[in-house]
Every structure is written in structure tokens, then in C-alpha cells.
Amino acid sequence: MAGDLELLTVGRISIDLYCEQIGADWDAAESFSKAIGGGPTNVAVAAARLGHRTAVFTKVGEDPFGVVAINELRDFGVDTRFVGVEPGTVTPLAFAVLDPPEDPQLLFRRDPPVPDFQLRPDDVDPGTVADVPILWVTASALSQEPSASTAAGMLQARGRRRHTVLDLDYRPTFWRSREEASARIGAAVAHATIAVGNREECAVAVGTEDPREAAARLRDRGVELAIVKLGGDGVLLSTPHGERLLEPPPIQVVCGLGAGDAFGGALCHGLLSGWPHERTIAFANAAGGIVASRLLCSQAMPYEQEVTELLGIVGGA
């Protein structure tokens, strides 16, 4: 049951392989570092690093990488009770070259049937879905069946309880068409209390890349807290009390991957701590900045003291 959990994330998992030669393209790549990855997986890891009881609802393949993924989740302190092993499937891989570092090139190896698309309603108990303080669903989970119907059903069953988060996460290669993605993600917005996405993801969900218009459209659909990530320009926060643009901390980017997931885990930390929205987003911005200054995603997730120290340096600058 949900009583011992604070956060349940839903969606993909992978083994990520990052080129260790910063700035190298595919031809120049010589060696890679390995870590677990996937948006909802990283968010669960990030929140666990910040002291919370987290779990991820996903599936791995029936292969050695599946064992690696489950073991790494446990090492990070993430509950694996909802991580299944799908027979006859292979755990996804994601390769990355840091060319350029702030916008790495990705290559997904997700051989069908993809295990994290095989999520079924009976794989998670309804009590957890209804009662966990934060349910975090990634839009990519809506791209294929049976995961799509399962994730949509979880959002509906949740009944828009606070906090129900929809990560607008859009990966074009996961979808048959952009139009299908817009229809499904747009429909899911109607069940969320919080929506988080970048310009393109907002355009897919609500039809505009303009940050303020996107936030307004999300709020018009009943979202209480709309968060539009603007990369180096910061984050636009829209609530019933107005809008605020919060600038990111000054950092040297090593790898842009994972920064958004660190932001997500830190966002959950602020929500669970009962912080004001502006304090939460400032903290999340700093957490994302720390991960952008490091290689890898899951292993780079910061502890609370690291984020607090960065905020102190920025605030005192």
C-alpha cells in the first residue's frame, strides 16, 4: 500500500551508455560509462537522494541488464516492488555522445516488445495509485499499448488528487505520429494537477511553443501548477497567483542529459516539504544545474546539502 511511499513514478527505464570523450561525435567516441536511466527512473532516484521514499512502476527485460537495473535501483534506495521482469524481452539501451555537451545526441535501442511498454493495470495496486502523495506519470508511457491504457487509467483513477504530475516528456521515436502524441498527451492534461515540460513538449500537449501562452492553456485545462522549462533562460512558473520567471544558476555544462530529471526529483522534494512554489522551483533549478555540470544522470543526482550550498553561492554572488 502507499502508506510507506511518498512518490511513485511511471514509465520507462534503460541502461544508459554515455561517451566519456566530451564533445566527441559517434565516429570519435572511444569509451562509454554505464548507468541506469529513463526519465521516471531518474526522477525516483533524484527524490530518493533527497531523502524520500520512492518507487518506480516499470518493467525490465529478461536479461543481465534487467538484473543490473533492478540492483542499481535498490542501491539508490528506490523501492522495486513495482518493477517487473517481462519474459522474452530485452532491457532498453540509450547511447549518448556529448556533441554538443548541452544538447547531446541520443540513440535509443528499444527492441520490441519493449518491456516498459508492457505495463498492465494488475501490476500495481489501486490503493497506491489513489493514495501516494505524488503520482508522476511520463507522457512517453502513453505512446504504446498496453502501457498507454494503464497510465491513462491510473491518471483517471487518481481523480486529480494533489499532487498528480504529468511530465510532458515527448520522444518522437516512441510515437507513430506527432498528431497521435498531441491527442493522447493533451487528453492526459485534463487529469493532472501539475504539468511540466519544455517548449516543444508544451507545443505537442497544448499547441503552442510560446511559454506564457502554453502555461495559460495548461492552466485553462485545470492544471494548478504549470511549469515551462526554458533551458538556459530559466523556468516559467504559472499558478493561480500569477507567473514568475526564475533564472537558472550559472554553471559550466558537461552533459545536458538528466538535468530535467534532477529538476523533477527536486520539484517533488519541495512539494513534499510543503515549500512555497518559488522556493521549490529555485531549488529544482539548482539541482538541475548540478547534474548538467556532471557526466551521467542517475549517479549525478545531488544530495540536499549540495543544492543548498549552490543556492548559497548564487545568492551571495
mmCIF file with all atom_site columns, N, CA and C in Angstrom, residues 217-273:
data_model
loop_
_atom_site.group_PDB
_atom_site.id
_atom_site.type_symbol
_atom_site.label_atom_id
_atom_site.label_alt_id
_atom_site.label_comp_id
_atom_site.label_asym_id
_atom_site.label_entity_id
_atom_site.label_seq_id
_atom_site.pdbx_PDB_ins_code
_atom_site.Cartn_x
_atom_site.Cartn_y
_atom_site.Cartn_z
_atom_site.occupancy
_atom_site.B_iso_or_equiv
_atom_site.pdbx_formal_charge
_atom_site.auth_seq_id
_atom_site.auth_comp_id
_atom_site.auth_asym_id
_atom_site.auth_atom_id
_atom_site.pdbx_PDB_model_num
ATOM 1   N N  . ARG A 1 217 ? -2.678 27.936 -21.376 1.00 0.00 ? 217 ARG A N  1
ATOM 2   C CA . ARG A 1 217 ? -3.529 26.852 -21.882 1.00 0.00 ? 217 ARG A CA 1
ATOM 3   C C  . ARG A 1 217 ? -3.540 25.665 -20.926 1.00 0.00 ? 217 ARG A C  1
ATOM 4   N N  . LEU A 1 218 ? -2.407 25.364 -20.327 1.00 0.00 ? 218 LEU A N  1
ATOM 5   C CA . LEU A 1 218 ? -2.370 24.291 -19.332 1.00 0.00 ? 218 LEU A CA 1
ATOM 6   C C  . LEU A 1 218 ? -3.245 24.644 -18.141 1.00 0.00 ? 218 LEU A C  1
ATOM 7   N N  . ARG A 1 219 ? -3.159 25.887 -17.703 1.00 0.00 ? 219 ARG A N  1
ATOM 8   C CA . ARG A 1 219 ? -3.970 26.316 -16.558 1.00 0.00 ? 219 ARG A CA 1
ATOM 9   C C  . ARG A 1 219 ? -5.458 26.323 -16.916 1.00 0.00 ? 219 ARG A C  1
ATOM 10  N N  . ASP A 1 220 ? -5.785 26.683 -18.162 1.00 0.00 ? 220 ASP A N  1
ATOM 11  C CA . ASP A 1 220 ? -7.182 26.679 -18.595 1.00 0.00 ? 220 ASP A CA 1
ATOM 12  C C  . ASP A 1 220 ? -7.778 25.275 -18.571 1.00 0.00 ? 220 ASP A C  1
ATOM 13  N N  . ARG A 1 221 ? -6.918 24.270 -18.693 1.00 0.00 ? 221 ARG A N  1
ATOM 14  C CA . ARG A 1 221 ? -7.379 22.877 -18.661 1.00 0.00 ? 221 ARG A CA 1
ATOM 15  C C  . ARG A 1 221 ? -7.430 22.314 -17.234 1.00 0.00 ? 221 ARG A C  1
ATOM 16  N N  . GLY A 1 222 ? -7.246 23.184 -16.263 1.00 0.00 ? 222 GLY A N  1
ATOM 17  C CA . GLY A 1 222 ? -7.403 22.774 -14.877 1.00 0.00 ? 222 GLY A CA 1
ATOM 18  C C  . GLY A 1 222 ? -6.128 22.466 -14.132 1.00 0.00 ? 222 GLY A C  1
ATOM 19  N N  . VAL A 1 223 ? -4.967 22.630 -14.768 1.00 0.00 ? 223 VAL A N  1
ATOM 20  C CA . VAL A 1 223 ? -3.690 22.403 -14.093 1.00 0.00 ? 223 VAL A CA 1
ATOM 21  C C  . VAL A 1 223 ? -3.451 23.514 -13.075 1.00 0.00 ? 223 VAL A C  1
ATOM 22  N N  . GLU A 1 224 ? -3.148 23.145 -11.843 1.00 0.00 ? 224 GLU A N  1
ATOM 23  C CA . GLU A 1 224 ? -2.914 24.144 -10.798 1.00 0.00 ? 224 GLU A CA 1
ATOM 24  C C  . GLU A 1 224 ? -1.549 24.804 -10.923 1.00 0.00 ? 224 GLU A C  1
ATOM 25  N N  . LEU A 1 225 ? -0.562 23.999 -11.291 1.00 0.00 ? 225 LEU A N  1
ATOM 26  C CA . LEU A 1 225 ? 0.818  24.474 -11.372 1.00 0.00 ? 225 LEU A CA 1
ATOM 27  C C  . LEU A 1 225 ? 1.383  24.063 -12.728 1.00 0.00 ? 225 LEU A C  1
ATOM 28  N N  . ALA A 1 226 ? 1.621  25.056 -13.594 1.00 0.00 ? 226 ALA A N  1
ATOM 29  C CA . ALA A 1 226 ? 2.202  24.813 -14.914 1.00 0.00 ? 226 ALA A CA 1
ATOM 30  C C  . ALA A 1 226 ? 3.657  25.273 -14.898 1.00 0.00 ? 226 ALA A C  1
ATOM 31  N N  . ILE A 1 227 ? 4.544  24.382 -15.325 1.00 0.00 ? 227 ILE A N  1
ATOM 32  C CA . ILE A 1 227 ? 5.978  24.669 -15.296 1.00 0.00 ? 227 ILE A CA 1
ATOM 33  C C  . ILE A 1 227 ? 6.528  24.485 -16.697 1.00 0.00 ? 227 ILE A C  1
ATOM 34  N N  . VAL A 1 228 ? 7.023  25.567 -17.290 1.00 0.00 ? 228 VAL A N  1
ATOM 35  C CA . VAL A 1 228 ? 7.588  25.514 -18.636 1.00 0.00 ? 228 VAL A CA 1
ATOM 36  C C  . VAL A 1 228 ? 9.092  25.732 -18.530 1.00 0.00 ? 228 VAL A C  1
ATOM 37  N N  . LYS A 1 229 ? 9.854  24.709 -18.912 1.00 0.00 ? 229 LYS A N  1
ATOM 38  C CA . LYS A 1 229 ? 11.310 24.777 -18.819 1.00 0.00 ? 229 LYS A CA 1
ATOM 39  C C  . LYS A 1 229 ? 11.875 25.437 -20.082 1.00 0.00 ? 229 LYS A C  1
ATOM 40  N N  . LEU A 1 230 ? 12.744 26.431 -19.878 1.00 0.00 ? 230 LEU A N  1
ATOM 41  C CA . LEU A 1 230 ? 13.249 27.245 -20.979 1.00 0.00 ? 230 LEU A CA 1
ATOM 42  C C  . LEU A 1 230 ? 14.754 27.105 -21.168 1.00 0.00 ? 230 LEU A C  1
ATOM 43  N N  . GLY A 1 231 ? 15.335 26.000 -20.701 1.00 0.00 ? 231 GLY A N  1
ATOM 44  C CA . GLY A 1 231 ? 16.763 25.782 -20.866 1.00 0.00 ? 231 GLY A CA 1
ATOM 45  C C  . GLY A 1 231 ? 17.575 26.854 -20.174 1.00 0.00 ? 231 GLY A C  1
ATOM 46  N N  . GLY A 1 232 ? 18.476 27.462 -20.910 1.00 0.00 ? 232 GLY A N  1
ATOM 47  C CA . GLY A 1 232 ? 19.346 28.488 -20.335 1.00 0.00 ? 232 GLY A CA 1
ATOM 48  C C  . GLY A 1 232 ? 18.630 29.759 -19.927 1.00 0.00 ? 232 GLY A C  1
ATOM 49  N N  . ASP A 1 233 ? 17.360 29.898 -20.347 1.00 0.00 ? 233 ASP A N  1
ATOM 50  C CA . ASP A 1 233 ? 16.591 31.083 -19.978 1.00 0.00 ? 233 ASP A CA 1
ATOM 51  C C  . ASP A 1 233 ? 15.827 30.903 -18.670 1.00 0.00 ? 233 ASP A C  1
ATOM 52  N N  . GLY A 1 234 ? 15.890 29.718 -18.075 1.00 0.00 ? 234 GLY A N  1
ATOM 53  C CA . GLY A 1 234 ? 15.251 29.502 -16.790 1.00 0.00 ? 234 GLY A CA 1
ATOM 54  C C  . GLY A 1 234 ? 13.968 28.709 -16.873 1.00 0.00 ? 234 GLY A C  1
ATOM 55  N N  . VAL A 1 235 ? 13.069 28.971 -15.954 1.00 0.00 ? 235 VAL A N  1
ATOM 56  C CA . VAL A 1 235 ? 11.811 28.237 -15.836 1.00 0.00 ? 235 VAL A CA 1
ATOM 57  C C  . VAL A 1 235 ? 10.677 29.225 -15.602 1.00 0.00 ? 235 VAL A C  1
ATOM 58  N N  . LEU A 1 236 ? 9.590  29.056 -16.367 1.00 0.00 ? 236 LEU A N  1
ATOM 59  C CA . LEU A 1 236 ? 8.395  29.869 -16.165 1.00 0.00 ? 236 LEU A CA 1
ATOM 60  C C  . LEU A 1 236 ? 7.432  29.101 -15.268 1.00 0.00 ? 236 LEU A C  1
ATOM 61  N N  . LEU A 1 237 ? 7.060  29.714 -14.177 1.00 0.00 ? 237 LEU A N  1
ATOM 62  C CA . LEU A 1 237 ? 6.146  29.126 -13.202 1.00 0.00 ? 237 LEU A CA 1
ATOM 63  C C  . LEU A 1 237 ? 4.817  29.863 -13.285 1.00 0.00 ? 237 LEU A C  1
ATOM 64  N N  . SER A 1 238 ? 3.713  29.114 -13.474 1.00 0.00 ? 238 SER A N  1
ATOM 65  C CA . SER A 1 238 ? 2.390  29.720 -13.557 1.00 0.00 ? 238 SER A CA 1
ATOM 66  C C  . SER A 1 238 ? 1.459  29.051 -12.556 1.00 0.00 ? 238 SER A C  1
ATOM 67  N N  . THR A 1 239 ? 0.867  29.860 -11.679 1.00 0.00 ? 239 THR A N  1
ATOM 68  C CA . THR A 1 239 ? -0.037 29.382 -10.639 1.00 0.00 ? 239 THR A CA 1
ATOM 69  C C  . THR A 1 239 ? -1.286 30.268 -10.632 1.00 0.00 ? 239 THR A C  1
ATOM 70  N N  . PRO A 1 240 ? -2.279 29.927 -9.799  1.00 0.00 ? 240 PRO A N  1
ATOM 71  C CA . PRO A 1 240 ? -3.450 30.809 -9.697  1.00 0.00 ? 240 PRO A CA 1
ATOM 72  C C  . PRO A 1 240 ? -3.098 32.221 -9.234  1.00 0.00 ? 240 PRO A C  1
ATOM 73  N N  . HIS A 1 241 ? -1.901 32.393 -8.679  1.00 0.00 ? 241 HIS A N  1
ATOM 74  C CA . HIS A 1 241 ? -1.495 33.695 -8.150  1.00 0.00 ? 241 HIS A CA 1
ATOM 75  C C  . HIS A 1 241 ? -0.634 34.495 -9.120  1.00 0.00 ? 241 HIS A C  1
ATOM 76  N N  . GLY A 1 242 ? -0.414 33.955 -10.336 1.00 0.00 ? 242 GLY A N  1
ATOM 77  C CA . GLY A 1 242 ? 0.351  34.695 -11.321 1.00 0.00 ? 242 GLY A CA 1
ATOM 78  C C  . GLY A 1 242 ? 1.520  33.904 -11.876 1.00 0.00 ? 242 GLY A C  1
ATOM 79  N N  . GLU A 1 243 ? 2.398  34.608 -12.593 1.00 0.00 ? 243 GLU A N  1
ATOM 80  C CA . GLU A 1 243 ? 3.548  33.994 -13.243 1.00 0.00 ? 243 GLU A CA 1
ATOM 81  C C  . GLU A 1 243 ? 4.848  34.541 -12.670 1.00 0.00 ? 243 GLU A C  1
ATOM 82  N N  . ARG A 1 244 ? 5.878  33.720 -12.802 1.00 0.00 ? 244 ARG A N  1
ATOM 83  C CA . ARG A 1 244 ? 7.213  34.164 -12.365 1.00 0.00 ? 244 ARG A CA 1
ATOM 84  C C  . ARG A 1 244 ? 8.251  33.428 -13.193 1.00 0.00 ? 244 ARG A C  1
ATOM 85  N N  . LEU A 1 245 ? 9.207  34.155 -13.741 1.00 0.00 ? 245 LEU A N  1
ATOM 86  C CA . LEU A 1 245 ? 10.320 33.564 -14.460 1.00 0.00 ? 245 LEU A CA 1
ATOM 87  C C  . LEU A 1 245 ? 11.511 33.489 -13.529 1.00 0.00 ? 245 LEU A C  1
ATOM 88  N N  . LEU A 1 246 ? 12.010 32.270 -13.295 1.00 0.00 ? 246 LEU A N  1
ATOM 89  C CA . LEU A 1 246 ? 13.149 32.080 -12.403 1.00 0.00 ? 246 LEU A CA 1
ATOM 90  C C  . LEU A 1 246 ? 14.357 31.678 -13.229 1.00 0.00 ? 246 LEU A C  1
ATOM 91  N N  . GLU A 1 247 ? 15.454 32.406 -13.057 1.00 0.00 ? 247 GLU A N  1
ATOM 92  C CA . GLU A 1 247 ? 16.663 32.166 -13.830 1.00 0.00 ? 247 GLU A CA 1
ATOM 93  C C  . GLU A 1 247 ? 17.426 30.957 -13.293 1.00 0.00 ? 247 GLU A C  1
ATOM 94  N N  . PRO A 1 248 ? 18.156 30.254 -14.171 1.00 0.00 ? 248 PRO A N  1
ATOM 95  C CA . PRO A 1 248 ? 18.950 29.109 -13.720 1.00 0.00 ? 248 PRO A CA 1
ATOM 96  C C  . PRO A 1 248 ? 20.247 29.579 -13.076 1.00 0.00 ? 248 PRO A C  1
ATOM 97  N N  . PRO A 1 249 ? 20.881 28.729 -12.274 1.00 0.00 ? 249 PRO A N  1
ATOM 98  C CA . PRO A 1 249 ? 22.177 29.099 -11.698 1.00 0.00 ? 249 PRO A CA 1
ATOM 99  C C  . PRO A 1 249 ? 23.259 29.069 -12.775 1.00 0.00 ? 249 PRO A C  1
ATOM 100 N N  . PRO A 1 250 ? 24.307 29.878 -12.639 1.00 0.00 ? 250 PRO A N  1
ATOM 101 C CA . PRO A 1 250 ? 25.395 29.858 -13.619 1.00 0.00 ? 250 PRO A CA 1
ATOM 102 C C  . PRO A 1 250 ? 26.252 28.609 -13.429 1.00 0.00 ? 250 PRO A C  1
ATOM 103 N N  . ILE A 1 251 ? 26.293 27.758 -14.431 1.00 0.00 ? 251 ILE A N  1
ATOM 104 C CA . ILE A 1 251 ? 27.098 26.525 -14.341 1.00 0.00 ? 251 ILE A CA 1
ATOM 105 C C  . ILE A 1 251 ? 27.776 26.271 -15.691 1.00 0.00 ? 251 ILE A C  1
ATOM 106 N N  . GLN A 1 252 ? 28.833 25.461 -15.664 1.00 0.00 ? 252 GLN A N  1
ATOM 107 C CA . GLN A 1 252 ? 29.503 25.011 -16.874 1.00 0.00 ? 252 GLN A CA 1
ATOM 108 C C  . GLN A 1 252 ? 28.905 23.667 -17.268 1.00 0.00 ? 252 GLN A C  1
ATOM 109 N N  . VAL A 1 253 ? 28.244 23.613 -18.420 1.00 0.00 ? 253 VAL A N  1
ATOM 110 C CA . VAL A 1 253 ? 27.548 22.388 -18.814 1.00 0.00 ? 253 VAL A CA 1
ATOM 111 C C  . VAL A 1 253 ? 28.550 21.337 -19.269 1.00 0.00 ? 253 VAL A C  1
ATOM 112 N N  . VAL A 1 254 ? 28.447 20.146 -18.659 1.00 0.00 ? 254 VAL A N  1
ATOM 113 C CA . VAL A 1 254 ? 29.216 18.980 -19.079 1.00 0.00 ? 254 VAL A CA 1
ATOM 114 C C  . VAL A 1 254 ? 28.326 18.040 -19.882 1.00 0.00 ? 254 VAL A C  1
ATOM 115 N N  . CYS A 1 255 ? 27.105 17.846 -19.403 1.00 0.00 ? 255 CYS A N  1
ATOM 116 C CA . CYS A 1 255 ? 26.151 16.971 -20.081 1.00 0.00 ? 255 CYS A CA 1
ATOM 117 C C  . CYS A 1 255 ? 24.740 17.434 -19.751 1.00 0.00 ? 255 CYS A C  1
ATOM 118 N N  . GLY A 1 256 ? 23.995 17.837 -20.774 1.00 0.00 ? 256 GLY A N  1
ATOM 119 C CA . GLY A 1 256 ? 22.654 18.345 -20.549 1.00 0.00 ? 256 GLY A CA 1
ATOM 120 C C  . GLY A 1 256 ? 21.636 17.281 -20.179 1.00 0.00 ? 256 GLY A C  1
ATOM 121 N N  . LEU A 1 257 ? 21.977 16.017 -20.392 1.00 0.00 ? 257 LEU A N  1
ATOM 122 C CA . LEU A 1 257 ? 21.040 14.937 -20.081 1.00 0.00 ? 257 LEU A CA 1
ATOM 123 C C  . LEU A 1 257 ? 20.868 14.778 -18.573 1.00 0.00 ? 257 LEU A C  1
ATOM 124 N N  . GLY A 1 258 ? 19.644 14.550 -18.154 1.00 0.00 ? 258 GLY A N  1
ATOM 125 C CA . GLY A 1 258 ? 19.389 14.286 -16.745 1.00 0.00 ? 258 GLY A CA 1
ATOM 126 C C  . GLY A 1 258 ? 19.081 15.506 -15.915 1.00 0.00 ? 258 GLY A C  1
ATOM 127 N N  . ALA A 1 259 ? 19.398 16.697 -16.445 1.00 0.00 ? 259 ALA A N  1
ATOM 128 C CA . ALA A 1 259 ? 19.130 17.913 -15.675 1.00 0.00 ? 259 ALA A CA 1
ATOM 129 C C  . ALA A 1 259 ? 17.635 18.070 -15.408 1.00 0.00 ? 259 ALA A C  1
ATOM 130 N N  . GLY A 1 260 ? 16.822 17.768 -16.418 1.00 0.00 ? 260 GLY A N  1
ATOM 131 C CA . GLY A 1 260 ? 15.380 17.865 -16.240 1.00 0.00 ? 260 GLY A CA 1
ATOM 132 C C  . GLY A 1 260 ? 14.842 16.867 -15.235 1.00 0.00 ? 260 GLY A C  1
ATOM 133 N N  . ASP A 1 261 ? 15.458 15.698 -15.153 1.00 0.00 ? 261 ASP A N  1
ATOM 134 C CA . ASP A 1 261 ? 15.028 14.683 -14.192 1.00 0.00 ? 261 ASP A CA 1
ATOM 135 C C  . ASP A 1 261 ? 15.432 15.079 -12.768 1.00 0.00 ? 261 ASP A C  1
ATOM 136 N N  . ALA A 1 262 ? 16.621 15.672 -12.637 1.00 0.00 ? 262 ALA A N  1
ATOM 137 C CA . ALA A 1 262 ? 17.023 16.203 -11.331 1.00 0.00 ? 262 ALA A CA 1
ATOM 138 C C  . ALA A 1 262 ? 16.062 17.298 -10.900 1.00 0.00 ? 262 ALA A C  1
ATOM 139 N N  . PHE A 1 263 ? 15.676 18.143 -11.860 1.00 0.00 ? 263 PHE A N  1
ATOM 140 C CA . PHE A 1 263 ? 14.673 19.179 -11.595 1.00 0.00 ? 263 PHE A CA 1
ATOM 141 C C  . PHE A 1 263 ? 13.396 18.523 -11.079 1.00 0.00 ? 263 PHE A C  1
ATOM 142 N N  . GLY A 1 264 ? 12.969 17.431 -11.732 1.00 0.00 ? 264 GLY A N  1
ATOM 143 C CA . GLY A 1 264 ? 11.741 16.754 -11.328 1.00 0.00 ? 264 GLY A CA 1
ATOM 144 C C  . GLY A 1 264 ? 11.811 16.174 -9.929  1.00 0.00 ? 264 GLY A C  1
ATOM 145 N N  . GLY A 1 265 ? 12.920 15.515 -9.607  1.00 0.00 ? 265 GLY A N  1
ATOM 146 C CA . GLY A 1 265 ? 13.071 14.965 -8.269  1.00 0.00 ? 265 GLY A CA 1
ATOM 147 C C  . GLY A 1 265 ? 13.090 16.047 -7.208  1.00 0.00 ? 265 GLY A C  1
ATOM 148 N N  . ALA A 1 266 ? 13.745 17.168 -7.526  1.00 0.00 ? 266 ALA A N  1
ATOM 149 C CA . ALA A 1 266 ? 13.799 18.287 -6.583  1.00 0.00 ? 266 ALA A CA 1
ATOM 150 C C  . ALA A 1 266 ? 12.445 18.979 -6.463  1.00 0.00 ? 266 ALA A C  1
ATOM 151 N N  . LEU A 1 267 ? 11.700 19.026 -7.561  1.00 0.00 ? 267 LEU A N  1
ATOM 152 C CA . LEU A 1 267 ? 10.333 19.548 -7.512  1.00 0.00 ? 267 LEU A CA 1
ATOM 153 C C  . LEU A 1 267 ? 9.498  18.725 -6.528  1.00 0.00 ? 267 LEU A C  1
ATOM 154 N N  . CYS A 1 268 ? 9.610  17.415 -6.616  1.00 0.00 ? 268 CYS A N  1
ATOM 155 C CA . CYS A 1 268 ? 8.887  16.535 -5.685  1.00 0.00 ? 268 CYS A CA 1
ATOM 156 C C  . CYS A 1 268 ? 9.325  16.791 -4.249  1.00 0.00 ? 268 CYS A C  1
ATOM 157 N N  . HIS A 1 269 ? 10.614 17.024 -4.049  1.00 0.00 ? 269 HIS A N  1
ATOM 158 C CA . HIS A 1 269 ? 11.132 17.325 -2.710  1.00 0.00 ? 269 HIS A CA 1
ATOM 159 C C  . HIS A 1 269 ? 10.460 18.571 -2.141  1.00 0.00 ? 269 HIS A C  1
ATOM 160 N N  . GLY A 1 270 ? 10.365 19.613 -2.944  1.00 0.00 ? 270 GLY A N  1
ATOM 161 C CA . GLY A 1 270 ? 9.724  20.836 -2.483  1.00 0.00 ? 270 GLY A CA 1
ATOM 162 C C  . GLY A 1 270 ? 8.248  20.655 -2.204  1.00 0.00 ? 270 GLY A C  1
ATOM 163 N N  . LEU A 1 271 ? 7.565  19.897 -3.064  1.00 0.00 ? 271 LEU A N  1
ATOM 164 C CA . LEU A 1 271 ? 6.138  19.633 -2.852  1.00 0.00 ? 271 LEU A CA 1
ATOM 165 C C  . LEU A 1 271 ? 5.920  18.858 -1.561  1.00 0.00 ? 271 LEU A C  1
ATOM 166 N N  . LEU A 1 272 ? 6.725  17.832 -1.348  1.00 0.00 ? 272 LEU A N  1
ATOM 167 C CA . LEU A 1 272 ? 6.583  17.004 -0.148  1.00 0.00 ? 272 LEU A CA 1
ATOM 168 C C  . LEU A 1 272 ? 6.973  17.772 1.112   1.00 0.00 ? 272 LEU A C  1
ATOM 169 N N  . SER A 1 273 ? 7.839  18.758 0.963   1.00 0.00 ? 273 SER A N  1
ATOM 170 C CA . SER A 1 273 ? 8.271  19.568 2.104   1.00 0.00 ? 273 SER A CA 1
ATOM 171 C C  . SER A 1 273 ? 7.310  20.712 2.404   1.00 0.00 ? 273 SER A C  1
#
